[in-house]
């Protein structure tokens, strides 16, 4: 739940509501990043909206990764338009399909 449930910006911004489909069904996800502003849409519902450089977001980030770590520096300081994409899971099977990255 919270910062770790489907739709969250992991450990940084919790989703405003649950919009995940049942286990075994695909979710449709759209992530929009404009500078430090981020939105995550899950199955047509905006579940995350925030600023990557907001004090609360940076505080949550530093609670998980030290400010000296490369992960923290990438999340907090890296130019967002040159940012890499990472897909993750936590030991269970995960499937991804129809991934599209658009530069606008």
Coordinates of N, CA and C in Angstrom, one line a residue:
X1 N 0.8 -1.2 0.0 CA 0.0 0.0 0.0 C 0.8 1.3 0.0
X2 N 0.2 2.4 0.0 CA 0.9 3.7 0.0 C 1.9 3.9 -1.0
X3 N 3.1 4.2 -0.6 CA 4.2 4.5 -1.5 C 4.7 3.3 -2.3
X4 N 4.1 2.1 -2.0 CA 4.6 0.9 -2.7 C 3.5 0.1 -3.5
X5 N 2.4 0.7 -3.6 CA 1.3 0.0 -4.3 C 1.3 0.3 -5.8
X6 N 0.6 -0.4 -6.5 CA 0.6 -0.2 -8.0 C 0.2 1.2 -8.3
X7 N 1.0 1.9 -9.1 CA 0.7 3.2 -9.5 C 1.6 4.3 -8.8
X8 N 2.2 3.9 -7.7 CA 3.0 4.8 -6.9 C 4.3 5.2 -7.7
X9 N 4.8 6.4 -7.5 CA 6.1 6.7 -7.9 C 7.0 6.2 -6.7
X10 N 7.5 5.0 -6.9 CA 8.0 4.1 -5.8 C 8.8 4.9 -4.7
X11 N 8.3 4.8 -3.5 CA 9.0 5.4 -2.3 C 9.0 6.9 -2.4
X12 N 8.4 7.6 -3.4 CA 8.5 9.0 -3.5 C 7.1 9.7 -3.4
X13 N 6.1 9.2 -4.2 CA 4.8 9.8 -4.2 C 3.8 8.7 -4.2
X14 N 2.9 8.6 -3.2 CA 1.9 7.6 -3.2 C 0.8 7.9 -4.2
X15 N 0.1 6.9 -4.7 CA -1.0 7.2 -5.6 C -2.2 7.8 -4.8
X16 N -3.0 8.6 -5.5 CA -4.2 9.2 -4.8 C -5.3 8.2 -4.6
X17 N -5.3 7.2 -5.4 CA -6.4 6.2 -5.3 C -5.9 4.9 -6.0
X18 N -6.6 3.8 -5.8 CA -6.3 2.6 -6.4 C -7.0 2.5 -7.8
X19 N -6.3 2.2 -8.8 CA -6.9 2.0 -10.1 C -6.4 0.8 -10.8
X20 N -5.7 -0.1 -10.1 CA -5.1 -1.3 -10.7 C -6.2 -2.3 -11.0
X21 N -6.0 -3.0 -12.1 CA -6.8 -4.2 -12.4 C -6.5 -5.4 -11.6
X22 N -7.3 -6.4 -11.6 CA -7.0 -7.6 -10.8 C -5.8 -8.3 -11.3
X23 N -5.1 -9.0 -10.4 CA -4.0 -9.8 -10.7 C -4.3 -10.7 -11.9
X24 N -3.3 -10.7 -12.8 CA -3.5 -11.5 -14.0 C -3.9 -10.7 -15.2
X25 N -4.4 -9.5 -15.0 CA -4.8 -8.6 -16.1 C -3.8 -7.5 -16.3
X26 N -3.6 -7.1 -17.5 CA -2.7 -6.0 -17.8 C -3.3 -4.7 -17.4
X27 N -2.4 -3.8 -16.9 CA -2.7 -2.4 -16.6 C -2.2 -1.6 -17.7
X28 N -2.9 -0.5 -18.0 CA -2.4 0.5 -19.0 C -1.9 1.7 -18.2
X29 N -0.6 2.0 -18.4 CA 0.1 3.0 -17.7 C 0.6 4.1 -18.6
X30 N 0.4 5.3 -18.2 CA 1.0 6.5 -19.0 C 1.7 7.4 -18.0
X31 N 3.0 7.6 -18.2 CA 3.8 8.5 -17.4 C 4.1 9.7 -18.2
X32 N 3.8 10.9 -17.7 CA 4.1 12.2 -18.4 C 5.1 12.9 -17.5
X33 N 6.2 13.3 -18.1 CA 7.2 14.1 -17.3 C 7.5 15.4 -18.1
X34 N 7.3 16.5 -17.5 CA 7.6 17.8 -18.1 C 8.4 18.6 -17.1
X35 N 9.7 18.6 -17.4 CA 10.7 19.2 -16.4 C 10.6 18.3 -15.1
X36 N 10.3 18.9 -14.0 CA 10.2 18.2 -12.7 C 8.7 17.8 -12.4
X37 N 7.8 18.2 -13.3 CA 6.4 17.8 -13.0 C 6.2 16.4 -13.6
X38 N 5.5 15.5 -12.8 CA 5.3 14.2 -13.2 C 3.8 13.8 -13.0
X39 N 3.2 13.1 -13.9 CA 1.9 12.5 -13.7 C 2.0 11.0 -14.1
X40 N 1.3 10.2 -13.4 CA 1.1 8.8 -13.7 C -0.3 8.5 -13.8
X41 N -0.7 8.1 -15.0 CA -2.1 7.7 -15.3 C -2.1 6.1 -15.3
X42 N -3.0 5.6 -14.6 CA -3.2 4.1 -14.5 C -4.6 3.7 -14.9
X43 N -4.7 3.1 -16.1 CA -6.0 2.6 -16.6 C -7.0 3.8 -16.7
X44 N -6.4 5.0 -17.2 CA -7.2 6.2 -17.5 C -7.5 7.1 -16.3
X45 N -6.9 6.7 -15.1 CA -7.1 7.5 -13.9 C -5.8 8.1 -13.5
X46 N -5.7 9.4 -13.3 CA -4.5 10.1 -12.8 C -4.3 9.7 -11.3
X47 N -3.3 8.9 -11.1 CA -3.1 8.4 -9.7 C -1.9 9.1 -9.0
X48 N -1.1 9.7 -9.8 CA 0.1 10.5 -9.2 C 0.2 11.8 -10.0
X49 N 0.4 12.9 -9.2 CA 0.7 14.1 -9.8 C 1.6 14.9 -8.8
X50 N 2.7 15.3 -9.2 CA 3.6 16.0 -8.3 C 4.8 16.6 -8.9
X51 N 5.7 17.1 -8.1 CA 7.0 17.7 -8.6 C 8.1 16.8 -8.0
X52 N 9.0 16.4 -8.9 CA 10.1 15.6 -8.5 C 11.1 16.4 -7.6
X53 N 11.1 17.7 -7.6 CA 12.0 18.5 -6.8 C 11.2 19.1 -5.6
X54 N 10.0 18.7 -5.3 CA 9.2 19.2 -4.2 C 9.9 18.7 -2.9
X55 N 9.9 19.5 -1.8 CA 10.5 19.1 -0.6 C 10.0 17.7 0.0
X56 N 8.8 17.5 -0.1 CA 8.2 16.2 0.4 C 8.7 15.0 -0.4
X57 N 8.8 15.2 -1.8 CA 9.3 14.1 -2.6 C 10.8 13.9 -2.4
X58 N 11.6 14.9 -2.2 CA 13.0 14.8 -2.0 C 13.2 14.1 -0.6
X59 N 12.4 14.5 0.4 CA 12.5 13.9 1.7 C 12.2 12.4 1.7
X60 N 11.2 12.0 0.9 CA 10.9 10.6 0.8 C 12.0 9.8 0.1
X61 N 12.6 10.5 -0.9 CA 13.7 9.9 -1.7 C 14.9 9.7 -0.8
X62 N 15.2 10.7 0.0 CA 16.4 10.6 0.9 C 16.2 9.6 2.1
X63 N 14.9 9.4 2.4 CA 14.6 8.4 3.4 C 15.0 7.0 2.9
X64 N 14.9 6.8 1.6 CA 15.2 5.4 1.1 C 16.6 5.3 0.6
X65 N 17.1 6.4 0.0 CA 18.5 6.4 -0.5 C 19.2 7.6 0.0
X66 N 20.4 7.4 0.5 CA 21.2 8.5 1.1 C 21.5 9.5 0.0
X67 N 21.6 10.8 0.5 CA 21.8 11.9 -0.5 C 23.2 11.7 -1.3
X68 N 24.1 10.9 -0.8 CA 25.3 10.7 -1.4 C 25.2 9.6 -2.5
X69 N 24.2 8.8 -2.5 CA 24.1 7.6 -3.4 C 23.8 8.1 -4.8
X70 N 24.3 7.3 -5.7 CA 24.0 7.6 -7.2 C 22.6 7.5 -7.5
X71 N 21.8 6.7 -6.8 CA 20.4 6.6 -7.1 C 19.7 7.9 -6.7
X72 N 20.0 8.4 -5.5 CA 19.4 9.7 -5.1 C 19.8 10.8 -6.0
X73 N 21.0 10.9 -6.4 CA 21.5 11.9 -7.3 C 20.8 11.9 -8.6
X74 N 20.6 10.7 -9.2 CA 19.9 10.5 -10.4 C 18.5 11.0 -10.3
X75 N 17.8 10.6 -9.2 CA 16.4 10.9 -9.1 C 16.2 12.4 -8.8
X76 N 17.1 13.0 -8.0 CA 16.9 14.4 -7.5 C 17.6 15.4 -8.3
X77 N 18.7 15.0 -9.0 CA 19.5 16.1 -9.7 C 19.6 15.9 -11.2
X78 N 19.3 14.8 -11.7 CA 19.6 14.5 -13.1 C 18.6 15.3 -14.0
X79 N 19.0 15.9 -15.1 CA 18.2 16.6 -16.0 C 17.1 15.6 -16.5
X80 N 15.9 16.0 -16.4 CA 14.8 15.0 -16.6 C 14.6 14.7 -18.1
X81 N 15.0 15.6 -19.0 CA 14.8 15.3 -20.4 C 15.9 14.3 -20.9
X82 N 16.9 14.0 -20.2 CA 17.9 13.0 -20.6 C 17.9 11.8 -19.6
X83 N 16.7 11.6 -19.0 CA 16.6 10.6 -17.9 C 16.4 9.2 -18.5
X84 N 17.0 8.2 -18.0 CA 16.8 6.8 -18.5 C 15.5 6.2 -17.9
X85 N 15.0 5.2 -18.6 CA 13.8 4.5 -18.2 C 14.2 3.1 -17.6
X86 N 13.5 2.7 -16.5 CA 13.8 1.4 -15.9 C 12.4 0.8 -15.6
X87 N 12.3 -0.5 -15.9 CA 11.2 -1.3 -15.5 C 11.6 -2.3 -14.4
X88 N 10.8 -2.5 -13.4 CA 11.2 -3.3 -12.3 C 10.0 -4.2 -11.8
X89 N 10.4 -5.2 -11.1 CA 9.5 -6.0 -10.3 C 10.2 -6.5 -9.1
X90 N 9.6 -7.2 -8.2 CA 10.2 -7.6 -6.9 C 10.2 -9.1 -6.7
X91 N 10.7 -9.8 -7.7 CA 10.9 -11.2 -7.5 C 9.8 -12.1 -8.1
X92 N 8.6 -11.5 -8.3 CA 7.5 -12.3 -8.9 C 7.6 -12.1 -10.4
X93 N 6.8 -13.0 -11.1 CA 6.8 -12.8 -12.6 C 6.1 -11.5 -12.9
X94 N 6.6 -10.9 -14.0 CA 6.1 -9.6 -14.5 C 6.2 -9.6 -16.0
X95 N 5.2 -9.1 -16.7 CA 5.2 -9.1 -18.1 C 4.9 -7.6 -18.6
X96 N 5.6 -7.2 -19.6 CA 5.4 -5.9 -20.1 C 5.2 -6.0 -21.6
X97 N 4.3 -5.2 -22.2 CA 4.0 -5.3 -23.6 C 3.7 -3.9 -24.2
X98 N 3.9 -3.8 -25.4 CA 3.5 -2.5 -26.2 C 4.1 -1.3 -25.5
X99 N 5.3 -1.3 -25.2 CA 6.0 -0.1 -24.5 C 6.3 0.9 -25.6
X100 N 5.9 2.1 -25.4 CA 6.2 3.2 -26.4 C 6.8 4.4 -25.6
X101 N 7.9 5.0 -26.0 CA 8.4 6.1 -25.4 C 8.4 7.3 -26.4
X102 N 7.7 8.3 -26.1 CA 7.6 9.5 -27.0 C 8.2 10.7 -26.4
X103 N 9.0 11.3 -27.3 CA 9.6 12.6 -26.9 C 8.7 13.7 -27.5
X104 N 8.3 14.6 -26.6 CA 7.5 15.7 -27.1 C 8.2 17.1 -27.0

